[in-house]
Amino acid sequence: MHSSHLLLEEPIRMASILEPSKANFFPAMTKIVGTLGSKSRSVDVISGCLKAGMSVARFDFSLGDPEYHQETLENLKAAVKSTRKLCAVMLDTVGAELQVVNKSETAISLEADASVILTPDRGQEASSEVLPINFDGLSKAVKQGDTIFIGQYLFTGSETTSVWLEVSEVKGDDVVCSIKNTATLAGSLFTLHASQIPIELPTLSDKDKEVISTWGVKNKIDFLSLSYTRHAEDVRRAREYLSKLGDLYQTQIFAKIENIEGLTHFDEILQEADGIILSRGNLGIDLPPEKVFLFQKAALYKCNMAGKPAVVTRVVDSMTDNLRPTRAEATDVANAVLDGTDAILLGAETLRGLYPVETISIVGKICAEAEKVFNQDLYFKKTVKYVGEPMTHLESIASSAVRAAIKVKASVIICFTSSGRAARLIAKYRPTMPVLSVVIPRLKTNQLKWSFTGAFEARQSLIVRGLFPMLADPRHPAESTSATNESVLKVALDHGKASGVIKSHDRVVVCQKVGDASVVKIIELED
């Protein structure tokens, strides 16, 4: 299967382009995060999304109340049970988001060259002359000539559904703007983005904290997507907050980079965060369009070398209303994979889009095709060089396991892990075959009751490219006698066979701890 892998540097045969794509148990190594909402909250649709390849469900608290999201989550649990597909939960905070509130929900038409006033007076009705906003400090933050964008689900780039304003003058608390393009704003809530202007609002708002401490705690969220992360301190504060909330000390924090401030402090943020979300919608406004691809390539490279998952957003916007992506969008998805993304995040496309299941399916197919031409050899050498010598014990084992698996053309790598760290390190070297991460639960006690760890670690690998978790029976410890290890290995191999990734006569690379030593072994399967 893997011998036919082409690299982009080789001439690609036209015949291989015309071959139909093969169906696979894993739609792709690249993961898909789907946002659940109005068009994707029934058990049927969520089941379809899981079967199509969604492995993380995102709950966006900019829209809907906790009760609404709880109903959706209960449906997700039912869908997971019926499809037997694991799915992680991501809570997306509102953060320092500036919003225009349109209480009447009537469409607002704005004409080019006319004026509109942005006011913090929330008592006013939204109209084509006045737009009330949720922030009192805008007049102090902006000056004449500054650029402001307003749109629903920022920003599709469509010049008819989002508006571009230029500040003409500041009058007290009000900001008078000149309208640059004719547009119609529809819906109850629009996002406002002041380009390249620092906004003094907390990254975790009081509303966010309330949602995390109630809904988040109740549902043991796997990931917190921290909107508008601007400094490493934002991540530290969020972590400190989570550490006081029971099980949420295990929740991973993904920093969303969506403005110039976050971009400027990217290196420090990457050190603190568990992963990064490149929010290209907002970034595309703060950065000149011709610079966005450079940021994507630089940021993904840094995440890859740090071994931290990177997620790219805004890839197939047109599929919100259409059954097929544009050629440019399909190419964009493939390029994100070739640049090294771990996951693709779908927002409006699955939240309110007409074709959530088809969107996930098509994005998965594009990712799978791009993975076939991903230059693993070059990537491997680059990573080893970046890590340097001497390597840590774990890093050395992980890179050796991947090198061995590629040399013997193994169909899968099986990694026994309790914290998930070893499996993530193997995935960092981007093997061409799936990594089955067998998470061995650990027993712990707080003097009052016993509990097992492992479920968080298993679900959190669902956002890492190439990692596919399974939770082992807690009676099998991770470091144990060869007899119990053999029985866990048999369970893992049976799982691989059942899912179609392992066949008889295949070779499998196994990475495990025996006593104090880490062992990489190659096994050849019989009939």
XYZ file of C-alpha atoms in Angstrom:
527
model
C 0.000 0.000 0.000
C 2.730 2.434 0.981
C 5.172 1.549 -1.798
C 3.000 3.453 -4.273
C 3.418 6.695 -2.321
C 4.473 9.486 -4.641
C 6.283 12.614 -3.612
C 5.488 16.001 -5.051
C 9.105 16.309 -6.218
C 8.574 13.284 -8.495
C 6.682 13.577 -11.772
C 3.111 12.580 -10.941
C 1.697 10.167 -13.496
C -1.580 11.285 -15.056
C -2.866 7.720 -14.688
C -2.570 7.976 -10.892
C -4.607 11.197 -10.950
C -7.372 9.458 -12.893
C -7.514 6.450 -10.543
C -10.552 6.588 -8.246
C -9.783 7.283 -4.574
C -9.812 4.134 -2.440
C -12.188 3.916 0.492
C -10.364 3.497 3.789
C -11.409 2.798 7.375
C -9.627 6.009 8.429
C -10.949 8.642 6.005
C -7.615 10.490 6.397
C -4.682 10.869 8.797
C -5.527 14.586 9.070
C -8.288 15.137 11.625
C -11.505 17.119 11.152
C -13.031 19.366 13.804
C -16.710 20.042 13.110
C -18.708 22.856 14.722
C -22.134 21.605 15.811
C -25.124 23.951 15.589
C -28.456 24.691 13.933
C -28.006 22.380 10.904
C -25.913 19.715 12.634
C -27.359 18.911 16.035
C -29.697 15.990 15.434
C -28.483 12.460 16.271
C -28.809 11.469 12.596
C -26.711 14.324 11.224
C -24.061 13.984 13.963
C -23.867 10.218 13.265
C -23.314 11.055 9.588
C -20.575 13.536 10.547
C -18.803 10.919 12.711
C -18.959 8.291 9.971
C -17.669 10.838 7.436
C -14.591 11.493 9.573
C -15.275 14.131 12.268
C -13.237 13.296 15.393
C -13.634 16.505 17.425
C -16.930 18.358 17.991
C -16.622 22.099 18.600
C -19.215 24.025 20.604
C -19.122 27.749 19.816
C -20.455 29.779 22.744
C -20.679 32.997 20.681
C -24.072 31.572 19.668
C -26.662 29.724 21.726
C -26.983 29.254 25.491
C -25.644 26.364 27.626
C -29.013 24.545 27.529
C -28.971 24.583 23.713
C -25.397 23.239 23.635
C -26.235 20.598 26.276
C -29.015 19.203 24.071
C -26.585 19.043 21.148
C -23.992 17.297 23.324
C -26.494 14.683 24.526
C -27.240 13.972 20.849
C -23.499 13.677 20.197
C -23.192 11.091 22.994
C -26.061 9.087 21.479
C -24.398 9.278 18.042
C -21.016 8.143 19.464
C -22.737 5.177 21.084
C -24.559 4.105 17.927
C -21.633 4.610 15.492
C -18.936 3.398 17.943
C -16.719 6.294 16.801
C -14.833 8.199 19.507
C -15.261 11.974 19.502
C -13.641 14.683 21.632
C -15.373 17.879 22.827
C -13.984 21.378 22.286
C -15.452 24.434 24.008
C -14.827 27.633 22.051
C -14.834 30.786 24.187
C -16.238 34.153 23.093
C -13.209 36.030 24.477
C -12.500 39.634 23.520
C -14.977 39.549 20.639
C -16.577 42.860 19.669
C -20.194 42.429 18.631
C -22.967 44.442 17.031
C -26.351 43.488 18.508
C -29.350 43.548 16.172
C -32.295 42.916 18.530
C -35.000 43.217 15.884
C -33.127 40.779 13.579
C -34.262 42.711 10.505
C -31.719 42.854 7.685
C -29.647 46.051 7.635
C -28.649 47.519 4.263
C -25.538 49.693 4.149
C -24.698 51.772 1.078
C -21.182 52.576 -0.118
C -20.065 56.216 0.581
C -22.789 56.732 3.230
C -21.984 57.116 6.956
C -22.831 54.920 9.933
C -22.312 55.527 13.674
C -20.940 52.824 15.994
C -22.238 53.521 19.501
C -21.807 51.804 22.889
C -25.410 52.823 23.691
C -27.046 49.372 23.671
C -30.494 50.905 24.093
C -30.502 52.015 20.443
C -31.990 49.884 17.675
C -29.579 48.694 14.987
C -30.236 50.423 11.653
C -28.393 51.554 8.522
C -27.502 54.799 10.405
C -26.559 53.434 13.870
C -25.015 50.147 15.028
C -24.923 49.521 18.829
C -21.810 47.603 19.999
C -20.911 45.671 23.191
C -17.723 47.657 23.963
C -17.460 51.073 25.612
C -13.815 51.724 24.739
C -13.888 51.712 20.920
C -13.789 55.524 20.656
C -10.591 55.564 22.748
C -8.952 52.756 20.761
C -9.459 54.046 17.197
C -8.523 57.213 15.305
C -9.395 58.770 11.959
C -8.373 56.588 9.012
C -8.502 53.267 10.921
C -10.214 50.267 9.292
C -13.127 48.349 10.854
C -14.877 45.265 9.447
C -18.334 44.019 10.391
C -19.957 40.775 9.267
C -21.800 37.683 10.364
C -19.389 34.779 11.080
C -16.325 36.855 10.341
C -15.354 36.794 7.526
C -16.268 34.987 4.373
C -14.570 37.593 2.253
C -17.915 38.094 0.507
C -18.331 41.783 -0.197
C -22.111 41.529 0.002
C -22.473 40.053 3.495
C -19.685 41.873 5.350
C -18.904 45.574 5.396
C -15.641 47.517 5.371
C -15.660 50.826 7.247
C -13.152 53.656 7.601
C -13.199 55.832 10.732
C -14.009 59.452 9.718
C -14.252 60.980 13.213
C -14.675 60.206 16.907
C -17.526 62.036 18.673
C -17.451 61.410 22.434
C -18.161 57.676 22.862
C -19.427 57.322 19.277
C -17.333 56.444 16.231
C -18.513 57.863 12.882
C -17.487 55.728 9.905
C -17.602 56.032 6.145
C -18.954 52.869 4.396
C -16.620 51.468 1.717
C -18.829 48.788 0.130
C -22.552 48.143 -0.260
C -23.625 45.182 1.872
C -26.604 43.638 3.688
C -26.081 42.409 7.258
C -28.547 39.663 8.222
C -29.074 37.996 11.607
C -29.112 38.968 15.298
C -25.376 39.236 15.917
C -22.429 40.493 13.869
C -18.749 40.411 14.721
C -16.782 43.648 14.606
C -13.037 43.599 13.961
C -10.867 46.702 14.269
C -7.844 45.984 12.077
C -4.453 46.022 13.878
C -5.903 47.791 16.933
C -5.303 46.346 20.448
C -8.618 45.969 22.294
C -8.425 46.119 26.090
C -10.786 43.294 27.005
C -9.953 40.166 29.067
C -9.173 37.038 27.005
C -11.360 34.971 29.349
C -14.483 37.034 29.988
C -16.717 36.545 33.044
C -19.284 34.926 30.749
C -16.614 32.480 29.489
C -15.617 31.603 33.056
C -19.218 30.937 33.991
C -19.726 28.619 30.982
C -16.458 26.741 31.674
C -17.162 26.309 35.402
C -20.693 24.967 34.766
C -21.109 23.447 31.283
C -17.390 22.695 30.882
C -17.013 20.966 34.260
C -20.235 18.993 33.881
C -19.160 17.671 30.473
C -15.423 17.212 31.198
C -14.347 19.084 28.073
C -11.239 17.765 26.317
C -10.176 21.041 24.691
C -10.605 24.718 25.450
C -10.271 26.886 22.357
C -9.017 30.207 23.742
C -10.283 32.934 21.402
C -8.185 36.051 20.775
C -5.059 34.759 22.547
C -2.644 37.715 22.515
C 0.073 36.792 25.050
C 1.485 33.679 26.726
C 0.055 35.128 29.963
C -3.486 34.598 28.554
C -2.786 30.846 28.328
C -1.195 30.750 31.812
C -4.238 32.462 33.354
C -6.639 30.122 31.593
C -4.627 27.102 32.787
C -4.595 28.408 36.338
C -8.383 28.830 36.139
C -8.914 25.282 34.762
C -6.597 23.745 37.380
C -9.098 24.687 40.117
C -12.048 23.028 38.371
C -11.877 19.317 39.236
C -11.172 17.138 36.197
C -10.531 20.141 33.962
C -6.892 20.267 35.081
C -6.518 17.672 32.273
C -8.205 19.848 29.623
C -5.857 20.958 26.845
C -5.730 24.636 25.867
C -5.585 25.507 22.179
C -4.605 29.140 21.616
C -6.492 30.791 18.781
C -4.251 33.193 16.877
C -6.468 35.763 15.207
C -4.768 39.154 15.330
C -1.418 40.942 15.039
C -0.832 40.795 18.814
C -1.145 37.002 18.891
C 1.082 36.752 15.843
C 3.772 38.990 17.408
C 3.913 36.834 20.548
C 3.486 33.527 18.685
C 6.660 31.824 19.957
C 5.885 32.417 23.653
C 2.218 31.426 23.154
C 3.297 28.174 21.449
C 5.490 27.297 24.445
C 2.578 27.676 26.874
C -0.312 26.242 24.836
C -1.076 22.564 24.124
C -1.939 23.381 20.510
C -2.612 26.268 18.127
C -5.630 27.224 16.005
C -4.789 29.494 13.067
C -7.957 31.544 12.802
C -7.502 32.666 9.226
C -10.822 34.531 9.031
C -9.775 37.268 11.446
C -6.073 37.029 10.597
C -6.937 37.696 6.969
C -8.230 41.076 8.083
C -5.358 42.021 10.369
C -2.760 40.926 7.809
C -2.525 42.010 4.174
C -4.022 39.112 2.111
C -0.686 38.376 0.440
C 0.923 37.687 3.855
C -1.585 35.134 5.204
C 0.020 32.132 3.460
C 3.444 33.087 4.891
C 2.054 33.104 8.417
C 0.369 29.737 7.809
C 3.611 28.122 6.622
C 5.769 29.634 9.387
C 3.281 28.837 12.177
C 2.676 25.247 11.036
C 6.421 24.611 10.799
C 6.932 25.883 14.357
C 4.040 23.755 15.692
C 5.370 20.658 13.877
C 8.870 21.096 15.295
C 7.481 21.640 18.807
C 5.344 18.494 18.396
C 2.158 20.425 19.174
C -1.051 20.027 17.144
C -1.918 22.828 14.705
C -5.422 23.431 13.363
C -6.294 25.483 10.257
C -9.703 27.187 9.827
C -11.711 28.732 6.966
C -10.976 26.341 4.138
C -14.241 25.561 2.318
C -16.493 28.566 3.059
C -18.431 28.148 -0.192
C -19.662 24.718 0.996
C -21.887 26.516 3.508
C -24.339 26.847 0.593
C -22.888 24.553 -2.105
C -22.367 20.836 -2.453
C -18.868 21.203 -3.925
C -15.891 23.324 -2.880
C -14.299 25.711 -5.377
C -11.061 24.566 -7.066
C -9.144 27.124 -5.035
C -10.632 25.789 -1.762
C -9.815 22.170 -2.632
C -6.227 23.221 -3.367
C -6.143 25.212 -0.124
C -7.124 22.141 1.947
C -4.404 20.071 0.256
C -1.808 22.805 0.807
C -2.676 22.989 4.517
C -1.959 19.238 4.726
C 1.320 19.608 2.805
C 2.270 22.535 5.077
C 1.872 20.194 8.078
C -1.515 20.876 9.667
C -2.857 18.258 12.118
C -6.512 19.111 11.690
C -8.936 21.148 9.611
C -11.587 23.092 11.537
C -14.977 23.588 9.887
C -17.070 26.467 11.251
C -20.114 27.829 9.433
C -19.774 24.974 6.898
C -21.042 22.433 9.461
C -22.716 24.791 11.966
C -25.306 26.350 9.660
C -24.212 24.933 6.300
C -26.650 22.972 4.169
C -24.297 20.010 3.662
C -22.393 19.264 6.910
C -21.828 15.537 6.246
C -20.803 16.027 2.607
C -18.404 18.818 3.611
C -16.610 16.583 6.142
C -16.492 13.740 3.629
C -15.020 15.856 0.817
C -12.453 17.564 3.081
C -11.391 14.102 4.319
C -10.935 12.864 0.737
C -8.810 15.886 -0.227
C -6.661 15.410 2.912
C -6.160 11.706 2.104
C -4.980 12.515 -1.430
C -2.572 15.207 -0.174
C -1.148 12.796 2.426
C -0.143 10.405 -0.374
C 2.274 13.000 -1.782
C 3.459 14.440 1.548
C 7.267 14.295 1.487
C 7.762 12.325 4.696
C 11.465 11.706 4.053
C 12.297 15.409 3.808
C 10.060 16.205 6.790
C 11.728 13.475 8.901
C 15.254 14.756 8.160
C 14.181 18.337 8.896
C 12.657 17.329 12.249
C 15.658 15.260 13.358
C 17.970 18.155 12.434
C 15.784 20.655 14.307
C 15.664 18.480 17.469
C 19.461 18.121 17.389
C 21.653 15.908 19.551
C 21.713 14.488 22.099
C 18.022 13.581 21.755
C 15.967 12.809 24.838
C 15.315 9.136 25.505
C 11.647 9.359 24.413
C 12.352 11.408 21.275
C 15.008 8.917 20.187
C 12.626 5.962 20.643
C 9.791 7.762 18.798
C 11.920 8.728 15.787
C 13.439 5.213 15.659
C 9.975 3.614 15.667
C 8.917 5.762 12.702
C 12.155 5.130 10.792
C 11.817 1.356 11.369
C 8.138 1.345 10.321
C 8.956 3.112 7.046
C 11.970 0.866 6.313
C 9.993 -2.371 6.787
C 6.834 -0.919 5.187
C 4.793 -1.629 8.309
C 1.039 -1.228 7.950
C 0.658 0.311 11.401
C 2.616 1.435 14.480
C 1.184 0.336 17.830
C 2.218 2.424 20.817
C 1.414 1.607 24.454
C 1.132 4.803 26.494
C -0.493 6.016 29.684
C -0.031 9.779 29.365
C -0.338 9.844 25.552
C 3.036 11.611 25.293
C 4.915 8.744 23.610
C 2.200 8.371 20.951
C 2.179 12.126 20.267
C 5.965 12.068 19.827
C 5.680 9.252 17.284
C 3.005 11.258 15.427
C 5.352 14.282 15.469
C 7.587 12.429 12.981
C 4.589 12.049 10.623
C 4.745 8.326 9.784
C 3.026 7.368 6.523
C 0.998 4.707 8.356
C -1.580 5.127 11.172
C -0.411 5.053 14.799
C -2.680 3.006 17.059
C -2.270 4.595 20.453
C -3.229 2.045 23.106
C -3.919 4.127 26.195
C -3.415 2.109 29.377
C -5.525 3.566 32.205
C -3.786 4.355 35.515
C -5.462 3.888 38.854
C -5.335 6.868 41.205
C -6.927 7.815 44.503
C -7.660 10.993 46.431
C -8.052 9.031 49.736
C -11.830 9.057 49.273
C -12.332 7.144 46.035
C -10.431 5.320 43.326
C -10.588 6.466 39.733
C -8.987 5.600 36.403
C -7.191 8.073 34.150
C -6.937 7.502 30.417
C -10.205 8.657 28.843
C -8.975 12.278 28.482
C -5.632 11.129 27.026
C -7.365 8.874 24.496
C -9.809 11.548 23.307
C -7.132 14.255 23.157
C -5.191 12.303 20.539
C -8.210 12.667 18.225
C -6.864 16.062 17.083
C -3.336 14.792 16.268
C -2.570 13.807 12.677
C -2.209 10.057 12.241
C -3.080 9.105 15.837
C -5.981 6.712 16.425
C -6.621 5.884 20.089
C -8.083 2.859 21.807
C -8.551 2.513 25.554
C -7.098 -0.706 26.994
C -8.602 -2.750 29.792
C -7.428 -1.174 33.094
C -6.366 -4.620 34.335
C -3.387 -4.402 31.948
C -0.737 -2.066 33.375
C 1.501 -0.170 30.910
C 4.792 -1.449 32.340
C 4.248 -5.074 33.145
C 5.309 -8.630 32.552
C 5.570 -9.818 28.999
C 2.493 -12.041 29.442
C 0.040 -9.200 30.118
C 1.686 -7.044 27.427
C 1.148 -9.849 24.921
C -2.563 -9.969 25.746
C -2.928 -6.176 25.297
C -1.022 -6.435 22.028
C -3.434 -9.126 20.860
C -6.381 -6.815 21.623
C -4.690 -4.002 19.656
C -3.915 -6.272 16.696
C -7.492 -7.597 16.674
C -8.748 -4.004 16.672
C -6.446 -3.212 13.728
C -7.641 -6.291 11.825
C -11.300 -5.514 12.495
C -10.826 -1.961 11.223
C -9.065 -3.192 8.085
C -5.652 -1.560 8.630
C -3.872 -4.838 9.438
C -3.974 -7.961 7.226
C -2.183 -11.318 7.507
C 1.537 -11.217 6.586
C 1.669 -7.474 7.393
C 4.478 -6.095 9.499
C 3.672 -4.076 12.591
C 6.024 -1.927 14.662
C 5.310 -1.992 18.407
C 6.581 0.614 20.851
C 6.241 -0.234 24.538
C 7.826 -0.062 27.966
C 9.179 -3.229 29.525
C 10.342 -2.525 33.072
C 12.495 0.613 32.878
C 13.408 0.137 29.220
C 11.555 1.365 26.136
C 11.437 -1.220 23.369
C 10.730 -0.935 19.640
C 10.026 -4.284 18.012
C 8.920 -5.420 14.576
C 6.488 -8.311 14.303
C 5.351 -10.103 11.187
C 1.840 -11.463 11.304
C 0.947 -14.979 10.291
C -2.296 -16.065 8.682
